[in-house]
Amino acid sequence: MAAAAAAQLSAWFWNERFWLPHNVTWADLAAAPGPEGGGGARYPQAGHVLSAFPLALGIFAVRLLFERFIAKPCAIKLGVQDRGPHRAQPNAILEKVFTSITKCPDGRRLEGLSKQLDWDVRKIQRWFRHRRNQDKPTILTKFCESMWRFTFYLSIFSYGLKFIWSSPWFWDTRQCWYNYPFQPLTSSLFCYYIMELAFYWSLMFSQFTDIKRKDFLIMFVHHLATIGLITFSYMNNMLRVGTLVLCLHDASDFLLEAAKLANYAKYQRLCDATFILFGVVFIVTRLGIYPFWILNTTLFESWELIGPYPSWWLFNGLLVTLQVLHIIWSCLIIRIAYKALLRGKVSKDDRSDVESSSEEDDMTSNSTKGIFSTSSNGANRINGHVASAQWAEEE
């Protein structure tokens, strides 16, 4: 009974009329010989994506070694301090409230604690802020994480650009649909796609050990959706247009990480200049190249050459939704960049949830701060980068 149910579910999920164009079957793709008469499948197979799991674990291991033996010495050499936020002074009553009741007491509780301890409400608020911050990661830890992401994003973007530069569909996007889905899977194409997929699987694994940020749940959903989109495009052999989407979104991610590195190292002018460059590249690629190059080929050229079918509608629906997100994120970037220019500098990455804790911050609590909020990768992005970069405003 269970086997029959599983077989029925599998048949429903792998329905050819959903995944493939008319008159194409899975057997057509599976039965082809390997390239140049060699063995193995010539076209993408569902089982190929399983190779991303051991590769993801390998990427995670490399990251740990990179952060310890490369990123950390670089950070120390640049003067990035391994010093955490200001620690709250010991207080048994407040500690009990913090651990057992609430980390953010409301006005009534603050008033009660003020009477009980004979402390000013402002002092109690500062204590809770310090207490929330003291378990947060140091600037050194954040620097190492950003340096790893910068290195990977720059490497994968360089590899992807080199690969698609020599691909015919980069120069003529109609090549993405000629003879679709009977388009050979080359070793370079396989490596590029599986490496991207493995990286976002590694982000899924590491998210539980990384710096805990306010957007943890959003980024978790983003990584999950990204993995689904990469896997989806691989299984129905939309790899050619997928490589264009991947590389396009990778173009700005490393710049954002570079700006954060400059910020952590206190090179403010470099941070400002890099962020401006990031904003320009982000807006040009997401609001210019993406709709007029990517969406043009997926919506119009593919309609002309292969015609619509169920998974085609889903794929394009997701790409159009992504464009809506691009518009929202671009507006946020422009708004925060404008406010940062008025202040004269770009400020900190807020996703670590480290609050303002200095006496000066307390005296200027009404000021507005610019903050980083990335997604990468992307979030991210159709390739795991659906929330690649977002600037928000804290008031």
XYZ file of C-alpha atoms in Angstrom:
395
model
C 0.000 0.000 0.000
C 2.770 2.429 0.979
C 4.775 1.528 -2.112
C 1.766 2.105 -4.328
C 1.090 5.473 -2.691
C 4.721 6.470 -3.116
C 4.654 5.438 -6.775
C 1.479 7.425 -7.329
C 2.956 10.479 -5.620
C 6.140 10.187 -7.683
C 4.139 9.895 -10.906
C 2.143 12.970 -9.952
C 5.234 15.016 -9.042
C 7.185 14.062 -12.157
C 4.271 14.587 -14.501
C 5.837 15.169 -17.915
C 3.097 17.493 -19.049
C 3.988 19.871 -16.229
C 7.774 19.764 -16.483
C 8.416 19.389 -20.197
C 7.188 20.869 -23.484
C 4.602 19.048 -25.529
C 5.700 15.711 -27.074
C 8.830 15.480 -24.860
C 9.157 12.759 -22.207
C 11.648 11.935 -19.469
C 12.622 8.888 -21.460
C 13.710 11.115 -24.342
C 16.150 12.895 -22.050
C 17.348 9.840 -20.151
C 17.956 7.596 -23.158
C 20.434 9.830 -24.957
C 24.090 8.727 -25.002
C 26.793 10.801 -23.358
C 28.671 13.543 -25.229
C 30.864 12.322 -28.054
C 29.688 8.784 -27.585
C 30.837 8.602 -23.958
C 28.885 7.081 -21.125
C 26.509 8.815 -18.758
C 23.543 11.073 -19.263
C 23.820 13.812 -21.814
C 21.133 15.933 -20.211
C 20.509 17.005 -16.604
C 19.087 14.270 -14.368
C 17.300 14.687 -11.048
C 19.922 12.630 -9.249
C 22.661 15.079 -10.203
C 21.507 17.598 -7.586
C 22.376 15.134 -4.805
C 26.042 15.782 -5.500
C 25.515 19.270 -4.059
C 25.216 17.879 -0.507
C 28.769 16.552 -0.013
C 30.062 19.588 -1.895
C 28.135 21.885 0.465
C 29.750 20.204 3.466
C 33.120 20.645 1.787
C 32.442 24.353 1.196
C 31.449 24.743 4.846
C 34.683 23.079 5.976
C 36.733 25.294 3.664
C 34.952 28.311 5.070
C 35.909 27.417 8.647
C 39.549 27.026 7.634
C 39.457 30.223 5.579
C 38.023 32.314 8.400
C 40.524 30.980 10.918
C 43.744 30.974 8.939
C 43.213 33.696 6.339
C 40.422 36.094 7.291
C 41.305 36.444 10.972
C 45.004 37.292 10.394
C 43.947 39.812 7.733
C 41.488 41.402 10.149
C 44.073 41.663 12.914
C 46.588 43.179 10.515
C 44.005 45.797 9.509
C 43.401 46.650 13.153
C 39.965 45.080 13.516
C 39.550 44.489 17.226
C 38.328 41.257 18.775
C 36.315 43.164 21.308
C 32.670 42.665 22.051
C 30.024 45.219 23.006
C 29.979 46.916 26.402
C 28.893 44.450 29.096
C 26.030 45.205 31.472
C 26.931 45.578 35.126
C 25.873 42.566 37.258
C 22.381 42.877 38.714
C 20.498 39.795 39.935
C 17.026 41.338 39.680
C 17.417 42.634 36.148
C 19.150 39.438 35.070
C 16.191 37.397 36.323
C 13.765 39.601 34.392
C 15.947 39.343 31.294
C 16.302 35.552 31.337
C 12.868 34.564 32.671
C 10.375 37.240 31.630
C 11.374 39.586 28.818
C 14.414 40.988 27.069
C 12.525 44.173 26.136
C 10.437 45.351 29.103
C 7.525 47.674 28.443
C 6.904 51.010 30.108
C 4.971 49.650 33.091
C 7.634 47.065 33.911
C 10.360 49.675 33.546
C 8.573 51.917 36.016
C 8.230 49.030 38.485
C 11.897 48.117 38.204
C 12.821 51.779 38.584
C 11.010 51.945 41.933
C 12.334 48.577 43.073
C 15.981 49.389 42.307
C 15.808 53.156 42.781
C 17.292 53.514 39.291
C 16.362 55.987 36.604
C 14.252 54.457 33.794
C 16.860 55.573 31.288
C 19.549 53.665 33.188
C 17.436 50.500 33.197
C 16.803 50.804 29.464
C 20.553 51.159 28.939
C 21.198 48.065 31.064
C 18.814 45.958 28.971
C 20.369 47.283 25.783
C 23.851 46.390 27.028
C 22.629 42.968 28.166
C 21.068 42.204 24.784
C 24.268 43.248 23.063
C 26.855 41.498 25.186
C 26.257 38.052 23.681
C 26.467 39.384 20.141
C 29.451 38.622 17.877
C 32.475 40.869 17.715
C 33.451 43.018 14.765
C 36.259 40.528 14.110
C 33.746 37.693 13.743
C 31.628 39.725 11.342
C 34.699 40.752 9.372
C 35.720 37.105 8.913
C 32.233 36.120 7.753
C 32.062 38.990 5.257
C 35.549 38.238 3.955
C 34.543 34.641 3.255
C 31.422 35.754 1.407
C 33.359 38.387 -0.513
C 35.921 35.800 -1.589
C 33.334 33.259 -2.684
C 31.072 35.758 -4.445
C 33.987 37.284 -6.330
C 35.340 33.846 -7.280
C 32.018 32.438 -8.465
C 31.204 35.643 -10.361
C 34.596 35.549 -12.103
C 34.150 31.897 -13.012
C 30.575 32.446 -14.183
C 31.456 35.478 -16.289
C 34.371 33.631 -17.897
C 32.098 30.671 -18.638
C 29.154 32.542 -20.158
C 31.462 34.936 -22.033
C 32.485 32.020 -24.220
C 28.915 30.669 -24.461
C 26.823 31.474 -27.546
C 23.684 32.253 -25.516
C 25.481 35.155 -23.811
C 25.699 36.946 -27.141
C 22.384 35.721 -28.530
C 19.792 34.864 -25.871
C 17.659 33.034 -28.417
C 20.288 30.295 -28.149
C 18.785 29.544 -24.731
C 15.757 28.047 -26.491
C 17.036 26.535 -29.723
C 16.469 22.771 -29.626
C 15.158 23.012 -26.068
C 15.147 20.831 -23.955
C 17.677 18.766 -25.941
C 20.633 20.917 -24.940
C 23.792 19.060 -23.863
C 25.054 19.290 -20.311
C 28.762 20.178 -20.429
C 31.128 19.626 -17.515
C 31.703 23.386 -17.103
C 27.989 24.077 -17.004
C 27.444 21.276 -14.509
C 30.237 22.536 -12.227
C 28.947 26.117 -12.266
C 25.372 25.180 -11.467
C 26.149 22.583 -8.805
C 28.696 24.873 -7.153
C 26.072 27.607 -6.820
C 23.547 25.111 -5.484
C 26.073 23.697 -3.008
C 26.966 27.175 -1.766
C 23.374 27.938 -0.896
C 23.021 24.576 0.782
C 26.088 25.496 2.832
C 24.369 28.761 3.787
C 21.412 26.715 4.982
C 23.727 24.648 7.185
C 25.772 27.568 8.470
C 22.834 29.859 9.157
C 22.359 28.100 12.477
C 25.960 28.800 13.536
C 26.442 32.179 11.859
C 25.811 35.588 13.355
C 22.162 35.623 14.413
C 20.388 38.429 12.609
C 16.951 39.960 12.699
C 16.145 38.579 9.270
C 16.995 34.965 10.208
C 13.588 33.564 9.279
C 13.342 35.622 6.094
C 16.787 34.509 4.986
C 15.989 30.894 5.841
C 12.920 31.018 3.604
C 14.956 32.851 0.976
C 17.694 30.218 0.915
C 15.071 27.489 0.728
C 13.309 29.214 -2.175
C 16.614 29.828 -3.923
C 17.619 26.200 -3.646
C 14.222 25.248 -5.026
C 14.605 27.598 -7.987
C 18.096 26.397 -8.872
C 16.974 22.785 -8.575
C 13.826 23.475 -10.592
C 15.723 25.113 -13.460
C 18.278 22.298 -13.453
C 15.720 19.517 -13.627
C 13.878 20.928 -16.625
C 17.152 21.903 -18.323
C 16.716 25.676 -18.296
C 20.408 25.856 -17.517
C 21.397 28.312 -20.217
C 19.119 31.098 -19.111
C 19.804 30.045 -15.517
C 23.499 30.819 -15.911
C 22.621 34.316 -17.138
C 20.429 34.918 -14.082
C 23.078 33.542 -11.729
C 25.909 35.634 -13.105
C 23.787 38.786 -13.289
C 22.876 38.550 -9.617
C 26.427 37.680 -8.586
C 27.668 40.937 -10.103
C 26.792 43.110 -7.103
C 27.048 40.757 -4.111
C 30.817 40.910 -3.680
C 30.694 44.722 -3.779
C 28.314 44.806 -0.848
C 30.590 42.505 1.148
C 33.557 44.683 0.210
C 31.741 47.744 1.559
C 31.059 45.920 4.802
C 34.711 44.890 5.112
C 35.775 48.508 4.671
C 33.220 49.555 7.263
C 34.467 47.011 9.828
C 38.070 48.070 9.179
C 37.041 51.736 9.595
C 37.998 52.808 6.087
C 34.994 55.064 5.814
C 35.755 56.676 2.463
C 36.404 53.299 0.881
C 33.182 52.007 2.431
C 31.203 54.933 1.018
C 32.746 54.642 -2.441
C 32.247 50.871 -2.579
C 28.658 51.140 -1.454
C 27.925 53.754 -4.097
C 29.468 51.442 -6.692
C 27.403 48.562 -5.322
C 24.233 50.640 -5.564
C 24.958 51.623 -9.157
C 25.730 48.036 -10.207
C 22.703 46.707 -8.344
C 20.282 49.148 -9.951
C 21.763 48.814 -13.450
C 21.704 45.002 -13.338
C 18.360 44.574 -11.560
C 16.326 47.394 -13.109
C 18.036 47.603 -16.480
C 19.705 44.440 -17.683
C 17.438 41.974 -15.896
C 14.066 43.083 -17.324
C 15.310 44.025 -20.801
C 17.626 41.046 -21.241
C 16.534 38.185 -18.984
C 12.770 38.705 -18.881
C 12.720 39.541 -22.562
C 14.156 36.155 -23.459
C 12.190 34.103 -20.900
C 8.840 35.744 -21.678
C 8.957 36.609 -25.378
C 11.746 34.759 -27.147
C 10.926 31.480 -25.413
C 7.225 31.930 -26.212
C 8.116 32.343 -29.857
C 10.535 29.397 -30.021
C 9.129 26.744 -27.662
C 5.723 28.034 -26.585
C 4.310 28.049 -23.054
C 3.673 24.964 -20.916
C 2.850 24.621 -17.171
C 6.380 24.829 -15.694
C 7.145 27.666 -18.133
C 4.399 29.725 -16.490
C 5.724 28.924 -13.024
C 9.294 29.764 -13.962
C 8.359 33.108 -15.491
C 5.992 33.907 -12.644
C 8.882 33.543 -10.210
C 11.152 35.657 -12.390
C 8.556 38.436 -12.613
C 8.047 38.277 -8.839
C 11.788 38.645 -8.474
C 11.652 41.797 -10.579
C 9.089 43.269 -8.188
C 11.513 42.591 -5.338
C 14.297 44.233 -7.332
C 12.229 47.407 -7.574
C 11.509 47.424 -3.837
C 15.146 46.817 -2.892
C 16.371 49.440 -5.346
C 14.055 52.026 -3.818
C 15.383 51.166 -0.364
C 18.980 51.423 -1.553
C 18.346 54.807 -3.163
C 16.538 56.137 -0.101
C 19.156 54.993 2.394
C 22.031 56.074 0.175
C 20.447 59.526 -0.049
C 20.097 59.766 3.724
C 23.650 58.496 4.155
C 24.929 61.212 1.813
C 23.102 63.832 3.867
C 24.828 62.515 6.980
C 28.142 62.314 5.170
C 28.742 58.578 5.595
C 27.317 55.081 5.362
C 26.843 53.459 8.738
C 26.700 49.975 10.155
C 25.283 46.554 9.365
C 22.181 46.263 11.495
C 21.265 42.674 10.847
C 23.459 41.505 13.730
C 20.845 43.054 15.979
C 23.512 44.894 17.966
C 21.870 47.984 19.318
C 23.355 51.376 20.027
C 24.930 51.112 23.448
C 27.250 54.046 23.986
C 26.536 57.117 26.030
C 26.712 59.190 22.868
C 24.046 57.038 21.228
C 21.815 57.533 24.245
C 22.209 61.304 23.917
C 21.370 61.213 20.212
C 18.606 58.636 20.137
C 16.527 60.680 17.728
C 19.137 60.531 14.974
C 18.573 58.329 11.940
C 21.144 55.675 11.024
C 21.829 53.977 7.727
C 22.199 50.218 7.994
C 23.198 47.247 5.945
C 20.750 44.481 5.310
C 21.719 41.901 2.702
C 20.040 39.055 1.583
C 22.959 37.378 -1.170
C 23.240 36.092 -2.398
C 21.066 36.360 -2.099
C 19.279 36.305 -1.044
C 18.837 36.816 -2.485
C 18.104 36.133 -6.139
C 16.623 33.455 -8.344
C 19.849 31.533 -7.869
C 19.868 31.932 -4.195
C 20.336 35.587 -4.292
C 16.745 36.681 -4.090
C 17.581 39.208 -1.375
C 21.003 40.090 -2.544
C 21.105 43.456 -0.907
C 18.717 45.670 0.933
C 19.208 48.855 2.839
C 16.729 49.660 5.524
C 16.148 52.523 7.862
C 16.079 52.471 11.636
C 14.265 55.327 13.263
